PDB file of C-alpha atoms in Angstrom:
ATOM      1  CA  MET Z  69       0.043  -0.028   0.045  1.00 85.00           C
ATOM      2  CA  GLU Z  70       2.889   2.511   0.578  1.00 91.00           C
ATOM      3  CA  SER Z  71       3.554   2.116  -3.471  1.00 92.00           C
ATOM      4  CA  TRP Z  72      -0.167   3.280  -4.121  1.00 97.00           C
ATOM      5  CA  THR Z  73      -0.790   6.918  -5.256  1.00 98.00           C
ATOM      6  CA  ALA Z  74      -2.977   9.059  -3.384  1.00 98.00           C
ATOM      7  CA  ASP Z  75      -5.931   8.451  -5.699  1.00 98.00           C
ATOM      8  CA  GLN Z  76      -5.509   4.694  -5.284  1.00 98.00           C
ATOM      9  CA  ILE Z  77      -5.626   4.946  -1.510  1.00 98.00           C
ATOM     10  CA  LEU Z  78      -8.525   7.189  -1.873  1.00 98.00           C
ATOM     11  CA  ARG Z  79     -10.485   4.813  -3.675  1.00 98.00           C
ATOM     12  CA  TRP Z  80      -9.675   2.295  -1.764  1.00 98.00           C
ATOM     13  CA  SER Z  81     -10.861   3.925   1.473  1.00 98.00           C
ATOM     14  CA  VAL Z  82     -14.238   4.970  -0.182  1.00 98.00           C
ATOM     15  CA  ARG Z  83     -14.838   1.325  -0.980  1.00 98.00           C
ATOM     16  CA  LYS Z  84     -13.761  -0.125   2.276  1.00 98.00           C
ATOM     17  CA  PHE Z  85     -15.053   2.508   4.984  1.00 98.00           C
ATOM     18  CA  HIS Z  86     -18.001   4.459   3.344  1.00 96.00           C
ATOM     19  CA  PRO Z  87     -20.095   5.987   5.036  1.00 96.00           C
ATOM     20  CA  ARG Z  88     -17.843   5.578   8.246  1.00 98.00           C
ATOM     21  CA  LEU Z  89     -15.095   7.705   6.579  1.00 98.00           C
ATOM     22  CA  THR Z  90     -14.229  11.080   7.146  1.00 98.00           C
ATOM     23  CA  ILE Z  91     -11.685  13.720   6.541  1.00 98.00           C
ATOM     24  CA  SER Z  92      -9.724  15.575   8.957  1.00 98.00           C
ATOM     25  CA  ALA Z  93      -9.201  19.199   7.589  1.00 97.00           C
ATOM     26  CA  SER Z  94      -7.768  22.117   9.612  1.00 94.00           C
ATOM     27  CA  PHE Z  95      -8.128  24.625   6.908  1.00 98.00           C
ATOM     28  CA  GLY Z  96      -5.163  26.318   7.565  1.00 96.00           C
ATOM     29  CA  ALA Z  97      -3.045  24.165   5.089  1.00 95.00           C
ATOM     30  CA  PRO Z  98      -3.687  23.201   1.306  1.00 97.00           C
ATOM     31  CA  GLU Z  99      -3.552  19.593   1.872  1.00 98.00           C
ATOM     32  CA  GLY Z 100      -6.824  19.361   3.480  1.00 97.00           C
ATOM     33  CA  MET Z 101      -8.408  21.330   0.753  1.00 98.00           C
ATOM     34  CA  ILE Z 102      -6.544  18.927  -1.848  1.00 99.00           C
ATOM     35  CA  LEU Z 103      -8.391  16.163  -0.076  1.00 98.00           C
ATOM     36  CA  ILE Z 104     -11.607  17.480  -0.030  1.00 99.00           C
ATOM     37  CA  ASP Z 105     -11.125  18.157  -3.580  1.00 99.00           C
ATOM     38  CA  MET Z 106      -9.993  14.581  -4.602  1.00 99.00           C
ATOM     39  CA  LEU Z 107     -12.703  12.995  -2.516  1.00 98.00           C
ATOM     40  CA  HIS Z 108     -15.237  15.022  -3.847  1.00 98.00           C
ATOM     41  CA  ARG Z 109     -14.510  13.859  -7.541  1.00 98.00           C
ATOM     42  CA  ILE Z 110     -14.452  10.201  -6.522  1.00 98.00           C
ATOM     43  CA  ASP Z 111     -17.536  10.406  -3.793  1.00 97.00           C
ATOM     44  CA  PRO Z 112     -19.280  13.729  -2.973  1.00 97.00           C
ATOM     45  CA  GLY Z 113     -20.872  12.291   0.108  1.00 96.00           C
ATOM     46  CA  THR Z 114     -17.433  11.930   2.091  1.00 98.00           C
ATOM     47  CA  ARG Z 115     -17.976  13.654   5.286  1.00 98.00           C
ATOM     48  CA  VAL Z 116     -15.255  16.302   6.329  1.00 98.00           C
ATOM     49  CA  PHE Z 117     -14.791  17.860   9.810  1.00 98.00           C
ATOM     50  CA  VAL Z 118     -12.733  20.920  11.143  1.00 98.00           C
ATOM     51  CA  LEU Z 119     -11.878  21.398  14.848  1.00 98.00           C
ATOM     52  CA  ASP Z 120     -12.944  25.071  15.929  1.00 98.00           C
ATOM     53  CA  THR Z 121     -10.993  25.505  19.171  1.00 98.00           C
ATOM     54  CA  GLY Z 122     -12.439  28.963  19.416  1.00 98.00           C
ATOM     55  CA  ARG Z 123      -9.101  30.603  18.805  1.00 97.00           C
ATOM     56  CA  LEU Z 124      -8.962  30.174  14.891  1.00 98.00           C
ATOM     57  CA  HIS Z 125      -8.021  33.250  12.396  1.00 97.00           C
ATOM     58  CA  PRO Z 126     -11.202  34.977  10.613  1.00 97.00           C
ATOM     59  CA  ALA Z 127      -9.665  33.971   7.563  1.00 98.00           C
ATOM     60  CA  THR Z 128      -9.774  30.105   8.393  1.00 98.00           C
ATOM     61  CA  TYR Z 129     -13.811  30.367   9.215  1.00 98.00           C
ATOM     62  CA  ASP Z 130     -14.053  32.223   5.757  1.00 98.00           C
ATOM     63  CA  LEU Z 131     -12.435  29.412   4.080  1.00 98.00           C
ATOM     64  CA  ILE Z 132     -14.958  27.000   5.585  1.00 98.00           C
ATOM     65  CA  ASP Z 133     -17.716  29.032   4.020  1.00 98.00           C
ATOM     66  CA  ARG Z 134     -15.848  28.969   0.925  1.00 98.00           C
ATOM     67  CA  VAL Z 135     -15.381  25.388   0.881  1.00 98.00           C
ATOM     68  CA  ARG Z 136     -19.254  24.753   1.611  1.00 98.00           C
ATOM     69  CA  ASP Z 137     -20.207  26.973  -1.336  1.00 97.00           C
ATOM     70  CA  ARG Z 138     -17.617  25.437  -3.580  1.00 97.00           C
ATOM     71  CA  TYR Z 139     -18.455  21.816  -3.139  1.00 98.00           C
ATOM     72  CA  GLY Z 140     -21.848  22.250  -1.643  1.00 96.00           C
ATOM     73  CA  LYS Z 141     -20.554  20.352   1.118  1.00 92.00           C
ATOM     74  CA  GLN Z 142     -21.654  20.533   4.727  1.00 94.00           C
ATOM     75  CA  VAL Z 143     -18.510  20.810   6.907  1.00 98.00           C
ATOM     76  CA  GLU Z 144     -19.134  19.240  10.394  1.00 98.00           C
ATOM     77  CA  VAL Z 145     -17.584  21.887  12.876  1.00 98.00           C
ATOM     78  CA  VAL Z 146     -16.250  20.201  16.043  1.00 98.00           C
ATOM     79  CA  PHE Z 147     -16.164  22.242  19.364  1.00 98.00           C
ATOM     80  CA  PRO Z 148     -14.190  21.303  22.421  1.00 98.00           C
ATOM     81  CA  ASP Z 149     -16.183  20.825  25.545  1.00 98.00           C
ATOM     82  CA  ARG Z 150     -17.213  24.283  27.003  1.00 98.00           C
ATOM     83  CA  GLN Z 151     -16.790  23.274  30.634  1.00 98.00           C
ATOM     84  CA  GLU Z 152     -13.271  22.372  30.172  1.00 98.00           C
ATOM     85  CA  VAL Z 153     -12.409  25.356  28.391  1.00 98.00           C
ATOM     86  CA  GLU Z 154     -13.725  27.534  30.588  1.00 98.00           C
ATOM     87  CA  SER Z 155     -12.043  25.405  34.027  1.00 98.00           C
ATOM     88  CA  MET Z 156      -8.890  25.743  31.933  1.00 98.00           C
ATOM     89  CA  VAL Z 157      -8.999  29.363  31.223  1.00 98.00           C
ATOM     90  CA  ARG Z 158     -10.527  30.468  34.898  1.00 98.00           C
ATOM     91  CA  GLU Z 159      -7.364  28.524  36.443  1.00 98.00           C
ATOM     92  CA  LYS Z 160      -4.539  29.318  34.121  1.00 98.00           C
ATOM     93  CA  GLY Z 161      -5.779  32.838  32.196  1.00 97.00           C
ATOM     94  CA  MET Z 162      -6.430  33.362  28.373  1.00 97.00           C
ATOM     95  CA  ASN Z 163      -3.035  33.047  26.846  1.00 96.00           C
ATOM     96  CA  HIS Z 164      -1.276  30.616  29.574  1.00 96.00           C
ATOM     97  CA  PHE Z 165       0.141  28.530  26.692  1.00 95.00           C
ATOM     98  CA  TYR Z 166       3.077  31.064  26.214  1.00 95.00           C
ATOM     99  CA  GLU Z 167       4.186  30.431  29.664  1.00 95.00           C
ATOM    100  CA  SER Z 168       5.054  26.783  29.414  1.00 94.00           C
ATOM    101  CA  LEU Z 169       5.069  23.584  27.266  1.00 93.00           C
ATOM    102  CA  GLU Z 170       2.967  22.007  30.005  1.00 94.00           C
ATOM    103  CA  ASN Z 171       0.380  24.897  29.571  1.00 95.00           C
ATOM    104  CA  ARG Z 172       0.545  24.534  25.772  1.00 95.00           C
ATOM    105  CA  LYS Z 173      -0.275  21.093  25.482  1.00 94.00           C
ATOM    106  CA  LEU Z 174      -3.046  21.020  27.792  1.00 96.00           C
ATOM    107  CA  CYS Z 175      -4.641  23.720  26.086  1.00 96.00           C
ATOM    108  CA  CYS Z 176      -4.204  21.695  22.434  1.00 95.00           C
ATOM    109  CA  ARG Z 177      -5.441  18.761  24.221  1.00 96.00           C
ATOM    110  CA  ILE Z 178      -8.749  20.330  25.698  1.00 98.00           C
ATOM    111  CA  ARG Z 179      -9.430  22.126  22.490  1.00 98.00           C
ATOM    112  CA  LYS Z 180      -8.280  19.908  19.692  1.00 96.00           C
ATOM    113  CA  VAL Z 181      -6.911  16.398  20.848  1.00 95.00           C
ATOM    114  CA  GLU Z 182     -10.022  15.489  23.067  1.00 96.00           C
ATOM    115  CA  PRO Z 183     -12.846  17.023  20.888  1.00 97.00           C
ATOM    116  CA  MET Z 184     -11.272  15.151  17.818  1.00 96.00           C
ATOM    117  CA  ARG Z 185     -11.402  12.141  19.635  1.00 94.00           C
ATOM    118  CA  ARG Z 186     -14.739  11.800  20.603  1.00 96.00           C
ATOM    119  CA  HIS Z 187     -15.893  12.907  16.997  1.00 97.00           C
ATOM    120  CA  LEU Z 188     -13.866  10.046  15.581  1.00 96.00           C
ATOM    121  CA  ALA Z 189     -15.705   7.577  17.714  1.00 95.00           C
ATOM    122  CA  GLY Z 190     -18.475   7.326  15.043  1.00 91.00           C
ATOM    123  CA  PHE Z 191     -16.071   6.525  12.407  1.00 97.00           C
ATOM    124  CA  ASP Z 192     -13.758   3.630  11.133  1.00 98.00           C
ATOM    125  CA  ALA Z 193     -11.251   5.373   9.256  1.00 98.00           C
ATOM    126  CA  TYR Z 194     -10.312   9.136   8.594  1.00 98.00           C
ATOM    127  CA  VAL Z 195      -8.022  10.893   6.295  1.00 98.00           C
ATOM    128  CA  THR Z 196      -5.188  13.267   7.017  1.00 97.00           C
ATOM    129  CA  GLY Z 197      -3.098  15.664   5.017  1.00 96.00           C
ATOM    130  CA  LEU Z 198       0.378  14.745   6.524  1.00 94.00           C
ATOM    131  CA  ARG Z 199       3.411  14.556   4.417  1.00 93.00           C
ATOM    132  CA  ARG Z 200       6.828  13.527   5.166  1.00 91.00           C
ATOM    133  CA  ASP Z 201       8.785  16.804   4.541  1.00 86.00           C
ATOM    134  CA  GLN Z 202       6.431  19.244   6.584  1.00 78.00           C
ATOM    135  CA  ASN Z 203       8.724  18.772   9.505  1.00 70.00           C
ATOM    136  CA  LEU Z 204      10.959  16.420  11.291  1.00 73.00           C
ATOM    137  CA  ASN Z 205       8.393  14.872  13.458  1.00 75.00           C
ATOM    138  CA  ARG Z 206       6.709  13.440  10.210  1.00 76.00           C
ATOM    139  CA  ALA Z 207       9.333  12.241   8.524  1.00 81.00           C
ATOM    140  CA  ASP Z 208       8.360   8.897   9.008  1.00 85.00           C
ATOM    141  CA  THR Z 209       4.703   9.211   8.196  1.00 90.00           C
ATOM    142  CA  LYS Z 210       3.089   6.079   6.568  1.00 93.00           C
ATOM    143  CA  LYS Z 211       0.406   6.229   4.152  1.00 96.00           C
ATOM    144  CA  ILE Z 212      -1.827   3.852   6.111  1.00 96.00           C
ATOM    145  CA  THR Z 213      -1.521   3.321   9.884  1.00 94.00           C
ATOM    146  CA  ILE Z 214      -3.596   2.248  12.895  1.00 94.00           C
ATOM    147  CA  ASP Z 215      -4.724   4.905  15.146  1.00 92.00           C
ATOM    148  CA  VAL Z 216      -4.117   3.119  18.520  1.00 90.00           C
ATOM    149  CA  ALA Z 217      -4.927   5.976  20.918  1.00 84.00           C
ATOM    150  CA  SER Z 218      -8.502   6.517  18.769  1.00 84.00           C
ATOM    151  CA  GLY Z 219      -9.680   2.824  19.345  1.00 86.00           C
ATOM    152  CA  GLY Z 220      -7.867   1.278  16.392  1.00 93.00           C
ATOM    153  CA  LEU Z 221      -9.212   3.638  13.714  1.00 96.00           C
ATOM    154  CA  VAL Z 222      -7.385   3.149  10.378  1.00 97.00           C
ATOM    155  CA  LYS Z 223      -5.571   6.445   9.853  1.00 96.00           C
ATOM    156  CA  LEU Z 224      -4.917   7.656   5.956  1.00 98.00           C
ATOM    157  CA  ASN Z 225      -2.136   9.693   4.970  1.00 97.00           C
ATOM    158  CA  PRO Z 226      -2.349   9.433   1.115  1.00 98.00           C
ATOM    159  CA  LEU Z 227      -0.124  12.534   0.556  1.00 98.00           C
ATOM    160  CA  ALA Z 228       2.568  11.255   2.641  1.00 96.00           C
ATOM    161  CA  ASP Z 229       4.967  11.418  -0.269  1.00 95.00           C
ATOM    162  CA  TRP Z 230       3.728  14.377  -1.809  1.00 96.00           C
ATOM    163  CA  THR Z 231       6.480  17.180  -2.103  1.00 94.00           C
ATOM    164  CA  HIS Z 232       5.312  21.202  -1.574  1.00 92.00           C
ATOM    165  CA  GLU Z 233       5.734  21.711  -5.256  1.00 95.00           C
ATOM    166  CA  ARG Z 234       3.295  18.932  -5.869  1.00 97.00           C
ATOM    167  CA  VAL Z 235       0.876  20.635  -3.507  1.00 97.00           C
ATOM    168  CA  LEU Z 236       1.249  23.905  -5.189  1.00 96.00           C
ATOM    169  CA  GLU Z 237       0.879  22.220  -8.732  1.00 98.00           C
ATOM    170  CA  TYR Z 238      -2.550  20.782  -7.762  1.00 99.00           C
ATOM    171  CA  VAL Z 239      -3.814  23.636  -6.154  1.00 98.00           C
ATOM    172  CA  GLY Z 240      -2.954  25.659  -9.139  1.00 98.00           C
ATOM    173  CA  THR Z 241      -4.347  23.034 -11.760  1.00 99.00           C
ATOM    174  CA  HIS Z 242      -7.702  22.365 -10.032  1.00 98.00           C
ATOM    175  CA  LEU Z 243      -7.997  26.118  -8.668  1.00 98.00           C
ATOM    176  CA  VAL Z 244      -8.572  24.569  -4.976  1.00 98.00           C
ATOM    177  CA  PRO Z 245      -9.662  27.496  -2.606  1.00 98.00           C
ATOM    178  CA  ILE Z 246      -6.974  27.657  -0.039  1.00 98.00           C
ATOM    179  CA  ASN Z 247      -6.409  30.053   3.389  1.00 98.00           C
ATOM    180  CA  ARG Z 248      -5.955  33.647   2.148  1.00 98.00           C
ATOM    181  CA  LEU Z 249      -3.208  33.664   4.779  1.00 97.00           C
ATOM    182  CA  HIS Z 250      -0.958  31.637   2.609  1.00 96.00           C
ATOM    183  CA  ARG Z 251      -0.484  34.549   0.546  1.00 94.00           C
ATOM    184  CA  GLU Z 252       0.486  36.429   3.442  1.00 95.00           C
ATOM    185  CA  GLY Z 253       3.515  34.789   4.689  1.00 95.00           C
ATOM    186  CA  TYR Z 254       1.521  32.135   6.682  1.00 94.00           C
ATOM    187  CA  PRO Z 255       2.181  28.661   5.016  1.00 91.00           C
ATOM    188  CA  SER Z 256       0.590  26.858   8.243  1.00 90.00           C
ATOM    189  CA  VAL Z 257      -2.460  28.538   9.677  1.00 95.00           C
ATOM    190  CA  GLY Z 258      -3.356  27.384  13.334  1.00 94.00           C
ATOM    191  CA  CYS Z 259      -5.120  29.197  16.222  1.00 96.00           C
ATOM    192  CA  GLU Z 260      -4.556  32.952  15.918  1.00 96.00           C
ATOM    193  CA  PRO Z 261      -2.515  33.391  19.177  1.00 96.00           C
ATOM    194  CA  CYS Z 262       0.024  30.559  18.058  1.00 95.00           C
ATOM    195  CA  THR Z 263       0.610  31.248  14.487  1.00 95.00           C
ATOM    196  CA  ARG Z 264       2.707  34.014  12.777  1.00 94.00           C
ATOM    197  CA  ALA Z 265       3.970  34.912   9.324  1.00 95.00           C
ATOM    198  CA  VAL Z 266       7.472  33.419   8.374  1.00 92.00           C
ATOM    199  CA  GLY Z 267      10.117  34.795   6.205  1.00 89.00           C
ATOM    200  CA  VAL Z 268      10.997  33.645   2.551  1.00 84.00           C
ATOM    201  CA  GLY Z 269      12.927  30.458   2.783  1.00 79.00           C
ATOM    202  CA  ASP Z 270      12.058  29.555   6.730  1.00 83.00           C
ATOM    203  CA  ASP Z 271      10.722  26.299   7.387  1.00 79.00           C
ATOM    204  CA  PRO Z 272       6.988  26.301   6.538  1.00 77.00           C
ATOM    205  CA  ARG Z 273       6.118  25.529  10.244  1.00 75.00           C
ATOM    206  CA  SER Z 274       8.451  27.777  12.030  1.00 84.00           C
ATOM    207  CA  GLY Z 275       5.400  30.211  12.511  1.00 89.00           C
ATOM    208  CA  ARG Z 276       3.826  27.843  14.803  1.00 87.00           C
ATOM    209  CA  TRP Z 277       4.514  27.936  18.266  1.00 89.00           C
ATOM    210  CA  TRP Z 278       7.468  30.043  17.490  1.00 87.00           C
ATOM    211  CA  TRP Z 279       8.800  30.352  21.027  1.00 86.00           C
ATOM    212  CA  GLU Z 280       9.248  26.288  21.270  1.00 87.00           C
ATOM    213  CA  ASN Z 281      11.790  24.144  20.491  1.00 76.00           C
ATOM    214  CA  ASP Z 282      11.477  22.389  16.999  1.00 70.00           C
ATOM    215  CA  ASP Z 283      11.090  19.294  18.388  1.00 62.00           C
ATOM    216  CA  THR Z 284       7.893  20.184  20.578  1.00 62.00           C
ATOM    217  CA  LYS Z 285       5.923  21.681  17.768  1.00 55.00           C
ATOM    218  CA  GLU Z 286       3.133  19.330  17.318  1.00 59.00           C
ATOM    219  CA  CYS Z 287      -0.410  20.051  18.866  1.00 58.00           C
ATOM    220  CA  GLY Z 288      -1.022  16.177  19.732  1.00 54.00           C
ATOM    221  CA  LEU Z 289      -3.114  15.094  17.030  1.00 66.00           C
ATOM    222  CA  HIS Z 290      -0.713  13.267  15.156  1.00 53.00           C
ATOM    223  CA  VAL Z 291       1.888  12.026  17.669  1.00 56.00           C
ATOM    224  CA  GLN Z 292      -0.268   9.332  19.256  1.00 51.00           C
ATOM    225  CA  GLU Z 293       0.730   6.009  19.392  1.00 52.00           C
ATOM    226  CA  GLU Z 294       0.404   4.193  15.885  1.00 57.00           C
ATOM    227  CA  ALA Z 295       0.514   0.778  14.465  1.00 59.00           C
ATOM    228  CA  ASP Z 296       1.520  -0.377  10.842  1.00 67.00           C
ATOM    229  CA  GLY Z 297      -1.772  -0.558   8.808  1.00 63.00           C
ATOM    230  CA  SER Z 298       0.165  -2.256   5.646  1.00 61.00           C
ATOM    231  CA  GLY Z 299      -1.985  -5.473   6.380  1.00 60.00           C
ATOM    232  CA  ILE Z 300      -5.410  -4.278   6.397  1.00 68.00           C
TER     233      ILE Z 300
END
């Protein structure tokens, strides 16, 4: 399966898992938009969701509406538990994530990791836009894995071997809608207080959690325990 193309993986996933298949898209990177476009051509009924942490950029919310209009697709917006967020903010403060790695990971866990895990409980497989050259933490990304932390769901990363140049080529060829901040120096867009523009030639994800060391720059969604899925 590691030799399969993105199109082959997506067509196989629809045959095997529909209707319990979904796309996990951040709307802050073009890869997720490419997957929405590709799967819309294969099966327009494939579901897609986004995590609304409550701290996203206005441009990200705008893109969600543009995708709905372009594809006639209902984007499922997943929210964190309100009481957990209120308790965290009451105890730690609004911008506590700048103060320590522990606080930042707590914020990501409450606003992103736990809501995603709850949402995925209704599926058998999900698709992500992870690529190996996005950062060092993703260099060994397999195209098909088992997400042990999410109860054994199949996790599909069909763009794992794509280069950044190939991503841009697909976006341009198919006129895929992307976050307007990509044109303003934001190659990767997360929560507003945790993302800033980067300089020409800088690592594309260097604007994410810029106050941290490179080896800690993950929110926790894609560093959970996984197993090889090649035998599925």
